[in-house]
Each structure stands twice: as C-alpha cells, then as structure tokens.
Short mmCIF file of C-alpha atoms in Angstrom, two decimals:
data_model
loop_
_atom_site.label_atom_id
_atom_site.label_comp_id
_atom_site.label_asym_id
_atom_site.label_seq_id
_atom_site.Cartn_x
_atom_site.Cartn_y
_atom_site.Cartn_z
CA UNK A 1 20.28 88.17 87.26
CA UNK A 2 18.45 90.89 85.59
CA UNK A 3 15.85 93.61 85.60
CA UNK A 4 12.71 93.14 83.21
CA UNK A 5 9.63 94.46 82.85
CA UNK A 6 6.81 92.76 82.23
CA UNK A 7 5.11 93.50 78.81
CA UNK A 8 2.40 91.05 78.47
CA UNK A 9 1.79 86.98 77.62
CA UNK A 10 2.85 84.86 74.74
CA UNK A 11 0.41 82.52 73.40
CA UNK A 12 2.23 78.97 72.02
CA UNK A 13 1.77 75.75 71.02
CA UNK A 14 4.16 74.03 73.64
CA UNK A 15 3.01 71.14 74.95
CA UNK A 16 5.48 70.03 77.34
CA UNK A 17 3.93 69.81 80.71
CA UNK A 18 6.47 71.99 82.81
CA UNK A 19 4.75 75.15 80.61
CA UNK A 20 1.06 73.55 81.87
CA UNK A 21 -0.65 76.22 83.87
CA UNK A 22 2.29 78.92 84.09
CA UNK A 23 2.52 81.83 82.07
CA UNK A 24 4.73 82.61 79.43
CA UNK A 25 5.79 86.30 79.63
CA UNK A 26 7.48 88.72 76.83
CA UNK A 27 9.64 90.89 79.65
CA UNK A 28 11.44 93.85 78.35
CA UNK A 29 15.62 93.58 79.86
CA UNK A 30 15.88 96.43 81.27
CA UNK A 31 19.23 98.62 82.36
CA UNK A 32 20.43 99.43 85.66
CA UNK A 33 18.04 102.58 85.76
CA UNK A 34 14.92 100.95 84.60
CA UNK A 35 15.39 102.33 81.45
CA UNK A 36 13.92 99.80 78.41
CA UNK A 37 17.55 97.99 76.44
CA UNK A 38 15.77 97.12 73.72
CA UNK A 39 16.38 93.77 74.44
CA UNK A 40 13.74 91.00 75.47
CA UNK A 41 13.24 87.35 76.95
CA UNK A 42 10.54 85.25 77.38
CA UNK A 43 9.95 83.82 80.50
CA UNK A 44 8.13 81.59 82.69
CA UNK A 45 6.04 83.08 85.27
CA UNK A 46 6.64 81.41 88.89
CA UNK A 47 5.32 84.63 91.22
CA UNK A 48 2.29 85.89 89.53
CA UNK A 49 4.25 88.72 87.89
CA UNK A 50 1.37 91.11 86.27
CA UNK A 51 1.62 93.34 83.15
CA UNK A 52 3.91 96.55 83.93
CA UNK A 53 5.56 94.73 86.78
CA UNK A 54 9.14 95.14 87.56
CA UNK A 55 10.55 91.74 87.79
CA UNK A 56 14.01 90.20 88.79
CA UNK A 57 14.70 86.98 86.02
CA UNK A 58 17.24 84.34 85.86
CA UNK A 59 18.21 83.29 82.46
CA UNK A 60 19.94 79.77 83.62
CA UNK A 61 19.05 76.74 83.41
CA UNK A 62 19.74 74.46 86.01
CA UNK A 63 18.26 77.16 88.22
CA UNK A 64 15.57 78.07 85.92
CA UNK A 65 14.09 74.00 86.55
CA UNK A 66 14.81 74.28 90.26
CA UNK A 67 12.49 77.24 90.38
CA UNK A 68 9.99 75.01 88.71
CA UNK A 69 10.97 71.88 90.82
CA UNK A 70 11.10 70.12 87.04
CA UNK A 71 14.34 68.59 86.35
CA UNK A 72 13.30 67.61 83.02
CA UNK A 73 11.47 70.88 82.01
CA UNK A 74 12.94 72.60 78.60
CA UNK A 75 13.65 76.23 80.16
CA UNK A 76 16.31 78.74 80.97
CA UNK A 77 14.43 81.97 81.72
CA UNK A 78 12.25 82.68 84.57
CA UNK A 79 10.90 85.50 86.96
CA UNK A 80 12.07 84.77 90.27
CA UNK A 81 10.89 87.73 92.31
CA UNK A 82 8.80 91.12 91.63
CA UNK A 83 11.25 94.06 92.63
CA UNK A 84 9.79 96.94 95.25
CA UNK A 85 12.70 99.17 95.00
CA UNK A 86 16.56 99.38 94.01
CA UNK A 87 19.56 101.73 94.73
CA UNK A 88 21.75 103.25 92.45
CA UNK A 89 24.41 104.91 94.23
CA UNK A 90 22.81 107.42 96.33
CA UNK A 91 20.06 107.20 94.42
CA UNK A 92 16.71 104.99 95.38
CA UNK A 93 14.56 103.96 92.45
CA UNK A 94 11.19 102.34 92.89
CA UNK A 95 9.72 100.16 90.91
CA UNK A 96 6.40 101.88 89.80
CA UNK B 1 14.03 81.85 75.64
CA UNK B 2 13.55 83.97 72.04
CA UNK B 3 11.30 84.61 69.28
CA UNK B 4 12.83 83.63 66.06
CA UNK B 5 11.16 83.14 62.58
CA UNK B 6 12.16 79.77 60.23
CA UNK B 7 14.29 81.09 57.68
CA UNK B 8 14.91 77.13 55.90
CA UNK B 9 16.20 74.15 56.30
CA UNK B 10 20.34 73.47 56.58
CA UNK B 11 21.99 70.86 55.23
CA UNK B 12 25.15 68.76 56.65
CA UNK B 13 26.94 66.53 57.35
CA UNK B 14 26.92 65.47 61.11
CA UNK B 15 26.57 62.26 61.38
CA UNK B 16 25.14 61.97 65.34
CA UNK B 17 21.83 60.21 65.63
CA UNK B 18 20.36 62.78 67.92
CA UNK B 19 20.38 64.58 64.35
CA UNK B 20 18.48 62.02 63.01
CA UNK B 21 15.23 62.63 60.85
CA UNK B 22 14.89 66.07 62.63
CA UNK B 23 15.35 68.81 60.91
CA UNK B 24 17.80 71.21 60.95
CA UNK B 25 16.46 74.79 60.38
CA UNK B 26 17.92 78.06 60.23
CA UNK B 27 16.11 80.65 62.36
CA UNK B 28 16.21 84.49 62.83
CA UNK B 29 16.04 86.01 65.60
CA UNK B 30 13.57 88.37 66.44
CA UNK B 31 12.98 91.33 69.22
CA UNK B 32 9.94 92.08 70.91
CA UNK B 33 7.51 93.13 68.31
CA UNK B 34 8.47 90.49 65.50
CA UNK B 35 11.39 92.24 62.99
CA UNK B 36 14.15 90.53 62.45
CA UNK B 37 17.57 91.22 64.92
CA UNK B 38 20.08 90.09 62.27
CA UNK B 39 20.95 87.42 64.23
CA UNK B 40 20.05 83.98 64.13
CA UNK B 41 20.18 80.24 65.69
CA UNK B 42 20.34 76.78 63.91
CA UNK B 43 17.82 75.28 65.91
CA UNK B 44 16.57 71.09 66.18
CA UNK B 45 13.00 71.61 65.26
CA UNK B 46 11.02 69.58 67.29
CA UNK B 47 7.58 70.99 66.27
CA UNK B 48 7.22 70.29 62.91
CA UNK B 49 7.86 73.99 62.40
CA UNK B 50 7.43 75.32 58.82
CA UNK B 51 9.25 78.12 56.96
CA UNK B 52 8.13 81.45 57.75
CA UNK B 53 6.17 80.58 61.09
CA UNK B 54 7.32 81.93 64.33
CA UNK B 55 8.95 79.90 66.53
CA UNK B 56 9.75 80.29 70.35
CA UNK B 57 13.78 79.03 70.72
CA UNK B 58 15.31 77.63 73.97
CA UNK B 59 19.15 77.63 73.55
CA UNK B 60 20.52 75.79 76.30
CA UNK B 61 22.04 72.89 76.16
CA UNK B 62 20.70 70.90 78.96
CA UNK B 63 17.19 71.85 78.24
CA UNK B 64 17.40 71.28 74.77
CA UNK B 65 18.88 67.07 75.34
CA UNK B 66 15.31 67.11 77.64
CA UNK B 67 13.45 67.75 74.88
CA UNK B 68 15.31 65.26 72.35
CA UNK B 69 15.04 62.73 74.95
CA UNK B 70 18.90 61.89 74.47
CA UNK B 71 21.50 62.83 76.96
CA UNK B 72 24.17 62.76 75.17
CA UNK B 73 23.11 64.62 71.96
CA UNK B 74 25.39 67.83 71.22
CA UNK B 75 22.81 70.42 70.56
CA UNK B 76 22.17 73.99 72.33
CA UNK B 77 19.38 75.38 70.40
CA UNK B 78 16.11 73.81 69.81
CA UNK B 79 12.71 74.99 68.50
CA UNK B 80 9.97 74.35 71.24
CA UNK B 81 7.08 75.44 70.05
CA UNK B 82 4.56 77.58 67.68
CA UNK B 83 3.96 80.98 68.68
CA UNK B 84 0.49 82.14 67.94
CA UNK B 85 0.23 85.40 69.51
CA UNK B 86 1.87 88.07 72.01
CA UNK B 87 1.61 90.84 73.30
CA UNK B 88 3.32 93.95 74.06
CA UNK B 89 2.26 96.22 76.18
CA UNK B 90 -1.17 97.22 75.09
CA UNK B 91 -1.00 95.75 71.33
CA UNK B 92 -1.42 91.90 70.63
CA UNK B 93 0.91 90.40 67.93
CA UNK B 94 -0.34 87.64 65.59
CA UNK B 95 2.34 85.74 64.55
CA UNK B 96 1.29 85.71 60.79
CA UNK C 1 24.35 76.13 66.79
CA UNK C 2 26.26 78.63 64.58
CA UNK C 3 28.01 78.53 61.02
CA UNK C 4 31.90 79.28 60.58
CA UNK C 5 34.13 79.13 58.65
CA UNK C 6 37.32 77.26 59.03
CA UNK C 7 40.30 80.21 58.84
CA UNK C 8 43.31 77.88 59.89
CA UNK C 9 44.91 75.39 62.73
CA UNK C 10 45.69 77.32 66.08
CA UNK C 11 49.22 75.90 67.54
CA UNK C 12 49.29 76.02 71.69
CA UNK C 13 50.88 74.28 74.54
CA UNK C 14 47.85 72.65 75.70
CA UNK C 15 48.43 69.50 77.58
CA UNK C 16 45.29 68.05 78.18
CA UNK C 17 44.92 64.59 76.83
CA UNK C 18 41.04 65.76 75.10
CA UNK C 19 43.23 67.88 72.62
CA UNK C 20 45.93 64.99 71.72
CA UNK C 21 45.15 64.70 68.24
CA UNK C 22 42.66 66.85 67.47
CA UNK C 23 43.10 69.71 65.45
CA UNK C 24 42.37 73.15 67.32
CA UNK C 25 41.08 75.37 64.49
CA UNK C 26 39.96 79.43 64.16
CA UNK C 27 36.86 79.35 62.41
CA UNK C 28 35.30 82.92 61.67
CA UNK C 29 31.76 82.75 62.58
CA UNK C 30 29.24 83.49 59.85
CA UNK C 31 26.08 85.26 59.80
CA UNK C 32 22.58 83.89 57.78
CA UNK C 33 23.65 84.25 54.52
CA UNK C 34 27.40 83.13 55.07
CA UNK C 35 29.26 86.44 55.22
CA UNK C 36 32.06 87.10 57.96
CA UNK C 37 30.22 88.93 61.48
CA UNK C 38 34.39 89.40 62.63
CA UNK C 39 33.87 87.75 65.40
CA UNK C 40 34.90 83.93 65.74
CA UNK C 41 35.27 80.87 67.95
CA UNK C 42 38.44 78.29 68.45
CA UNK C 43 36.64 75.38 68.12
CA UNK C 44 38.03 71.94 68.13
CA UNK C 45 38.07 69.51 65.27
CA UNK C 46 35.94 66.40 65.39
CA UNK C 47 35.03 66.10 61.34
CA UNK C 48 37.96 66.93 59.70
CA UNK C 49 37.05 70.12 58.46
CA UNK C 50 39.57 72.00 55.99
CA UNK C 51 40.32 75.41 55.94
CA UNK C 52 37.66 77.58 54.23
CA UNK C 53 34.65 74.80 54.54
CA UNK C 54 31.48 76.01 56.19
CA UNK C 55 30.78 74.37 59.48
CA UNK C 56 28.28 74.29 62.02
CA UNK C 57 29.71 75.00 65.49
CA UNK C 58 28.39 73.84 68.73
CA UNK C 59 29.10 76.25 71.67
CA UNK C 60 28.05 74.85 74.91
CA UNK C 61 30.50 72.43 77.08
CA UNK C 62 28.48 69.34 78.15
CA UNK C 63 27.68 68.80 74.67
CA UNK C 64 31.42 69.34 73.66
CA UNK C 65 32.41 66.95 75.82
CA UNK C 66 29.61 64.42 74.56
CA UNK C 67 30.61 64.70 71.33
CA UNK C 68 34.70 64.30 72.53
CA UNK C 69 33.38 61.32 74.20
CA UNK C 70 35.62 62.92 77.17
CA UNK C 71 33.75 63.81 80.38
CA UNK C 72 36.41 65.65 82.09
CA UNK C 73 37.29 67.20 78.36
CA UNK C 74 37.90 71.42 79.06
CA UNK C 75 36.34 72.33 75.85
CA UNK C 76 33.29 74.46 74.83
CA UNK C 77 33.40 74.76 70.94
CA UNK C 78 33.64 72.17 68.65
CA UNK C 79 32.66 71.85 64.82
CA UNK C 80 29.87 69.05 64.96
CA UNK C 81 29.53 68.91 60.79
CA UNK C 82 30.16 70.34 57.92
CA UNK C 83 27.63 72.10 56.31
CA UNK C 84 26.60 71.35 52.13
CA UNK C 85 23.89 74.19 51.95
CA UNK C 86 21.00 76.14 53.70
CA UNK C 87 18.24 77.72 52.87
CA UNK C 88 17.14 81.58 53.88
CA UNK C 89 13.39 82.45 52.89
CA UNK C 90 13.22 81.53 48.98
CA UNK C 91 17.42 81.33 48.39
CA UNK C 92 19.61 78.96 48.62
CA UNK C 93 22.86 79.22 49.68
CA UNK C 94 25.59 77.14 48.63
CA UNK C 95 28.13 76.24 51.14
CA UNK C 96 31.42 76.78 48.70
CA UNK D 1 34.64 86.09 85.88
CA UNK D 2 34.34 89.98 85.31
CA UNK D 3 35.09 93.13 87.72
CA UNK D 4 32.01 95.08 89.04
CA UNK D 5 31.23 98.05 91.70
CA UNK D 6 28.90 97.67 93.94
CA UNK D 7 26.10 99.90 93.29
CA UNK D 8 23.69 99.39 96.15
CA UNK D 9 20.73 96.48 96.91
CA UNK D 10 17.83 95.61 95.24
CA UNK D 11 14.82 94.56 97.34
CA UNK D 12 11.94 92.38 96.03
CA UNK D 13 9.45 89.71 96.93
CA UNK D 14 11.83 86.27 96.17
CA UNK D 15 10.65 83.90 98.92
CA UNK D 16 13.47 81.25 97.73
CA UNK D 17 15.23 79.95 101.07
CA UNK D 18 18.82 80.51 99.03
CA UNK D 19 17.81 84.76 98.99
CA UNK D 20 17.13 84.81 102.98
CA UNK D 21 19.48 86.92 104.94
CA UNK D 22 21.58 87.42 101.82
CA UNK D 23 22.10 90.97 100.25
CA UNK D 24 21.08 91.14 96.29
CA UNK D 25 23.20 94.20 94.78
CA UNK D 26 22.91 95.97 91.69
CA UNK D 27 26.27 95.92 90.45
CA UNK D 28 27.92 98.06 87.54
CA UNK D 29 30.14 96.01 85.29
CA UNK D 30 33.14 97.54 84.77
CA UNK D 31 36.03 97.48 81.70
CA UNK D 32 39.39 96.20 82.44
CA UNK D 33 40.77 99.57 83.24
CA UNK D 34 37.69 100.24 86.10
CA UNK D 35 35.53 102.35 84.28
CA UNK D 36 31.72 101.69 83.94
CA UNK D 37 30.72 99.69 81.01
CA UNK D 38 26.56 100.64 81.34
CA UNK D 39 25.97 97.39 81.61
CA UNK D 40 25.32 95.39 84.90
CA UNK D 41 24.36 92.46 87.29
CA UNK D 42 22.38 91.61 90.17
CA UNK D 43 24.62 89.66 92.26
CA UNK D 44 23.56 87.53 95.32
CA UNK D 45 26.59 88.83 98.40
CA UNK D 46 28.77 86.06 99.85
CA UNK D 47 31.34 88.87 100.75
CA UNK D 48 29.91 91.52 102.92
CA UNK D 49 30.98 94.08 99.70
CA UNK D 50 29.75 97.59 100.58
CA UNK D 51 28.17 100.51 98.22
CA UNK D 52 30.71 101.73 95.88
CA UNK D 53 34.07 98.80 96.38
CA UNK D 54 34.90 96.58 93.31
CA UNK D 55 34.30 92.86 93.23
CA UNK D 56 34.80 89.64 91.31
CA UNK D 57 31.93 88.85 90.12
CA UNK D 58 31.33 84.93 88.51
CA UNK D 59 28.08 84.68 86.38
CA UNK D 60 27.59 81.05 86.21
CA UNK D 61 24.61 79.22 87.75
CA UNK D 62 26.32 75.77 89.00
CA UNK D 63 29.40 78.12 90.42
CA UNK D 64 27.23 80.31 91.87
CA UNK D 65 25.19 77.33 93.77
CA UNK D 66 28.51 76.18 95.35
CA UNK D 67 29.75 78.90 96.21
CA UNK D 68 26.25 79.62 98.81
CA UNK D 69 26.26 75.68 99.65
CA UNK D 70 22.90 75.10 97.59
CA UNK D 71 22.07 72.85 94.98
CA UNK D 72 18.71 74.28 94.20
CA UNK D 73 19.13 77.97 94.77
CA UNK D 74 18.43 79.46 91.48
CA UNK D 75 21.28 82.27 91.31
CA UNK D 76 23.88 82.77 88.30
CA UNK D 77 25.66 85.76 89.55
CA UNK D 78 27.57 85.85 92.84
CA UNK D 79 30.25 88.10 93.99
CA UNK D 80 32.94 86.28 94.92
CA UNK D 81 35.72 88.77 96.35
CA UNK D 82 36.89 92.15 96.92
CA UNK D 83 39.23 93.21 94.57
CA UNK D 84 42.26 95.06 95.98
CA UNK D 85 44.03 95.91 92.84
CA UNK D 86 44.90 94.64 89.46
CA UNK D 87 47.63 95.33 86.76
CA UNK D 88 46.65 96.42 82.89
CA UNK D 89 50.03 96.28 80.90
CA UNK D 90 52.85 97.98 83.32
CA UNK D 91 50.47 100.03 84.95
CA UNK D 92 48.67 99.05 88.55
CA UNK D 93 45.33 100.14 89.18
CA UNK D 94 44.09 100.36 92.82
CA UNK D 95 40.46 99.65 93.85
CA UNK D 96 39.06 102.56 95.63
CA UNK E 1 37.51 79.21 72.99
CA UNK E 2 39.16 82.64 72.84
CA UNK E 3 42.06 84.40 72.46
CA UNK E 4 43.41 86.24 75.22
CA UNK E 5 46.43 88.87 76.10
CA UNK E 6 47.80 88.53 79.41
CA UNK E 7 47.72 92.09 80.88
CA UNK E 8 48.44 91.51 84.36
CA UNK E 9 47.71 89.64 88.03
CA UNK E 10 44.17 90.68 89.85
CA UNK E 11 44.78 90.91 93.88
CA UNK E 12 41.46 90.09 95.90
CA UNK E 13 40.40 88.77 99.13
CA UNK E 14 38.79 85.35 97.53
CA UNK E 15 38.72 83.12 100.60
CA UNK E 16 37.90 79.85 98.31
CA UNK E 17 40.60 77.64 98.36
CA UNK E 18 40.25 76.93 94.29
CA UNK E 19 42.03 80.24 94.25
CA UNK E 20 44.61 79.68 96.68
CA UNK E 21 47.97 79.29 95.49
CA UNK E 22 46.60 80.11 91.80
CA UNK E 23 46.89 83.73 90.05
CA UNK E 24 44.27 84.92 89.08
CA UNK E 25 44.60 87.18 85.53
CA UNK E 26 43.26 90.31 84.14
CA UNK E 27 43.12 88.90 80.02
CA UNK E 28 42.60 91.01 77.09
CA UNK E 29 40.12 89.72 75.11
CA UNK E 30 41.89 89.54 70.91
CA UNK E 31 39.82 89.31 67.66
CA UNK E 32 41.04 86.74 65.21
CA UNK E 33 43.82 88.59 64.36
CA UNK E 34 45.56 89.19 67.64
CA UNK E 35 44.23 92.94 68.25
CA UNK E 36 42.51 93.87 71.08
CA UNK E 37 38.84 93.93 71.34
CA UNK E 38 38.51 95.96 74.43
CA UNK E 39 36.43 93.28 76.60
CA UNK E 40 38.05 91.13 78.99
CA UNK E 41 37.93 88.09 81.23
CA UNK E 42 39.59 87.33 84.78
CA UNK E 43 40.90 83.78 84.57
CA UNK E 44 42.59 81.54 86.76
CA UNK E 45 46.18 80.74 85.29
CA UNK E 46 46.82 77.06 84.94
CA UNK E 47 49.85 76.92 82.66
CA UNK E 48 52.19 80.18 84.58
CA UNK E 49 51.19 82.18 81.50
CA UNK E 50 52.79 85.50 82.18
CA UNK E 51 52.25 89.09 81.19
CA UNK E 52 51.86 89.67 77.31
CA UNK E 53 51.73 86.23 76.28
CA UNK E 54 48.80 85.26 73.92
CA UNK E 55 46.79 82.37 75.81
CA UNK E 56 43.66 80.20 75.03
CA UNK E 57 40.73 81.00 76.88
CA UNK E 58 38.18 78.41 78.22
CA UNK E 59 35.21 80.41 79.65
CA UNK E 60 32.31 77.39 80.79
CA UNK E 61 31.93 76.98 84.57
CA UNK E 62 32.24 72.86 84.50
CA UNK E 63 35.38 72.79 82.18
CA UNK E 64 37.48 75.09 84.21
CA UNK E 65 35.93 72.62 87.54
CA UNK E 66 37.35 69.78 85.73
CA UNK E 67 41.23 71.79 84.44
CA UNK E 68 41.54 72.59 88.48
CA UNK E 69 39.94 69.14 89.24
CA UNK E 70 37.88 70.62 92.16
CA UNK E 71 34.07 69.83 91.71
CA UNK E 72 33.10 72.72 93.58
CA UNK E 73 35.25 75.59 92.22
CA UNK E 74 33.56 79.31 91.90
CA UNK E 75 35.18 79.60 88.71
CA UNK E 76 33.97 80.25 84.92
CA UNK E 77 37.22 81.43 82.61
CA UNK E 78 40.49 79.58 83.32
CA UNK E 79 43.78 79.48 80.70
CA UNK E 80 44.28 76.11 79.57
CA UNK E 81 47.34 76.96 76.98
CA UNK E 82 49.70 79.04 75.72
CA UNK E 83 49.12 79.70 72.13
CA UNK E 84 52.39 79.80 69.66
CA UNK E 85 51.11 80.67 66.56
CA UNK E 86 47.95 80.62 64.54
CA UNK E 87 46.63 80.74 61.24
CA UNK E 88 43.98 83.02 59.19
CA UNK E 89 43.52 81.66 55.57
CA UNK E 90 46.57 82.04 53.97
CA UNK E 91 48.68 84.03 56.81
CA UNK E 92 50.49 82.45 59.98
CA UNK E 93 50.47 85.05 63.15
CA UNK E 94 52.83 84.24 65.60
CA UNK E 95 52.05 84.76 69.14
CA UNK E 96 55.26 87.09 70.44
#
C-alpha cells in the first residue's frame, strides 16, 4: 500500500455502475516523508477522503472490488483509510 | 487507474475473439496535469474513444475481462471511460 | 499490452509441460514510436513470431494462461499477435 | 518478494475487520546489498517485526490474503519474515 | 519473465510451510544482455539453481502457487529454469 494525497475529483464518462455514487479522485503518490513523487493514481473514494487529505490506497484488484463489495466492478485503485499520523524512524510525521 | 490520451489505432494480427470489432488503440500516458509521461498502454477501447481525447485506463487484467464480458480474453489494459475534467489542487483541467 | 520486438529464442531447462513446444523468446520492448526502451520481457511464443517482427506482448498471468489454454501454466508474458502497423497522432508507423 | 526495514507504524482511520489488531508499518525498501532504495511500502505485520529489523516483504494481493486467513481483506503488501542474513556473491551480509 | 543471477541463499524466520525445505534466493536482476541491472528479486528455488547460474524468473503470485502446487503459498517470484544460452539478433550469449 501507499501514501497519496488527495488532489481533487475527476469528472468521466464511465458508466459502469460500481463508479455510481463514489468519487473518482486524482491522489498525488506520495514518498515515505510525505513528500509529492511526481507520480499519480486515480482512485475510487470508499471513506469520504476530502481534498488535501492524506490517504492510504491499494492499487490491487481483487482487493480493490472487495473494498467495494463488487466482484464484477472494473477497478484496481482505491483509498482504503485517511492516515492521522506515521513514523519514520524516530521521527513522527502527521498528516496535516 | 491512469490518464492517458489516444495516440491511434494499432493494427495486428491476433486472432482471439475477445479482440473482435474493438479497437485496438495506442495510448499515452499522462501525469497529473495532462503532458505526456513517455510512456504508453495498448488499451481495448471500450468507449468509442477517439484520437486525441483523454481517456481514463484500468490495466488489470481481471478488471479489464469484467468489462469485455469474456473471462477468458487475454487483455490487461482497457480504456474505461471519457475524461471530461479534473482537478488538481485548486485548478480544474478540461480535457480538451 | 506492450510492443516488442522479437531479439531471439532463449534456451533453459524448464520442465514444465506449458513450455513443451513453445518457443521461449527475448523480445526487447518498444516504446510509441517503435524504438528500443532497453528494457525487455521473455515472453512465450503462441503466434510464431520471427526474430525482429513487432509484437504485442501481454504481461499479466491469468490471461497468459488463457491464451496457453493451460490453467496451472507458470507463465506471465506471452506475444498475443503480431503487429502490421500503428498509428501515433497524424503518423503512421510501419511495423518493418 | 523484496527485502525491507521496518521503519515504524502508520495509524489511520481503516475500519476493515482484516486491519484490527494488526500493525501497518512504513517500511523502507531496500537494494540487494541492504541499503535504502527511497522507495517504500506499507506492509500489514504477520511477524511481530520491530522498528529498524529487515523483513521479507511479498507485494501481492491474493498472497497477501492467505497469508492473514482472509479472502476479502484488501491488503497487497505483507511482511512475511525476519530476515537473518543473506549472501550477495561470496560475501554474507548480516541483518542488524 | 526475467533474467536473473543467482547471488546467494536468504536466511529468515518464515514459519509458512511453502518455504520449508525450499531455499529461498537473493537474484540479480540482468538486462537483455546478461549484465546486471542493480534491482533484484528473492525467489523460491525450484530447480537447485545454485550461486552464479543465470535462471528464468517468474514473478506473478498465482504462477509460482501453481510451480510449488500449494494454493495458498505467500509467494510472488519463484525460478522455474535454468537458462543455457540465449539469443539477441544476430549474437548467441551463453549462460556460464
């Protein structure tokens, strides 16, 4: 799993009905600091992640359609939890 | 799942029917505000996606069967749908 | 899916019935407009591809296996077709 | 699988049943000589692994499910052991 | 599927019995050309590969499940053969 940050909504024509109702979020990877890679995925939102939000996703997925309890839904990243804090060796970063 | 942007159409010779009548298009990729990576996909378009629009790309293989409807076709990356708009951060993208 | 290009037969000790008779090929994987990236996949032969053609490679093992027609089949790359040309924005590129 | 050290836990809001009472840990990848790579994962713990040892890490989803007993938990990295020590060429390099 | 350098044996505490009785191998990752890349994988041996020999690499969670034939291994990378030789366009490499 990885760190991302949330960095606002897609807007897309999908019509499959597992994207119904959820958000679609562009989330920024970021590294083991908090520090933006450069690197992106889009996700589906399953906790009411907001804009700015620190965010734990799973890019997987078998996992990412248990999550949505979908096992037909065309998906492989998702937010799975909104991260509070993290340690880096001594170090305690929160996620503000 | 990824922002890419049609690039054309590919032509070949694989022979599976879960290639049938769909086409198969080559797709950059793109980061987070819409340039190109330098990388790309060959994606199943299942959108009716034209050259030049953006696309949003799942690449996973599982998913991907889902959304031909055919278990047993060998595919990974598949165009899902037409991305209108996104934003990041503060600034909206239209995908024009 | 990605493009390669066949580079030559790979000779190994592999005992698993999935390989009997299929040729086990190096194929340099290509980037958009068909030039070497240096990086590259072994990819089993299903299309009797020769060395140099342009391919398109399928990555991912349930679909490998699908197209094997093997289940239990340890494989993850296989050529799925080989590829006549594709096009990237107004050009296109001839696959010789 | 790939070698990681431990690099302390993570805390956030995932209510999943498969998270309960189970440390997530940020955890450095490491090169094949021990030496951080920058890059990392957020393992799920099966192995009581402590701040600062080195673990196998496996970064597959279905793996990752058996290895906690779950079929729905939606987890692709797990640590799976404590690595002792390992050999690079004729030299042996112990974990500590 | 990749080629790998053996480099030596990894020693951890892995209480799963998939590794039991199996070594488990620190591989240098090679280009196409046999030189090293500097990544790596840790595979499970399943053809007594030993130290500097130039292997094939399967790295996809449900192939290695089915080379073991345990459904629930923790496993992703696993060696399914010992390469001899290989070619790149017009040049043969042997593998000693």
């Amino acid at each position: 799993m990885k760190l991302g940050r949330v960095a606002g909504t897609v807007v897309s024509t999908i019509s499959h009905p597992a994207y119904d109702a959820r958000p679609l979020l562009m989330c920024d990877l970021l590294d083991s600091v908090g520090e933006d890679t450069g690197d992106y995925l889009i996700c589906i939102d399953t906790v009411d992640a907001g804009s700015g939000e620190i965010v734990l996703i799973l890019d997987e997925g078998n996992g990412a359609r248990q999550v949505l309890g979908d096992p037909q839904a065309p998906v492989r990243a998702v937010i799975v939890g909104i991260v509070d804090q993290w340690q880096v060796d001594e170090e305690t970063i929160e996620a503000v």
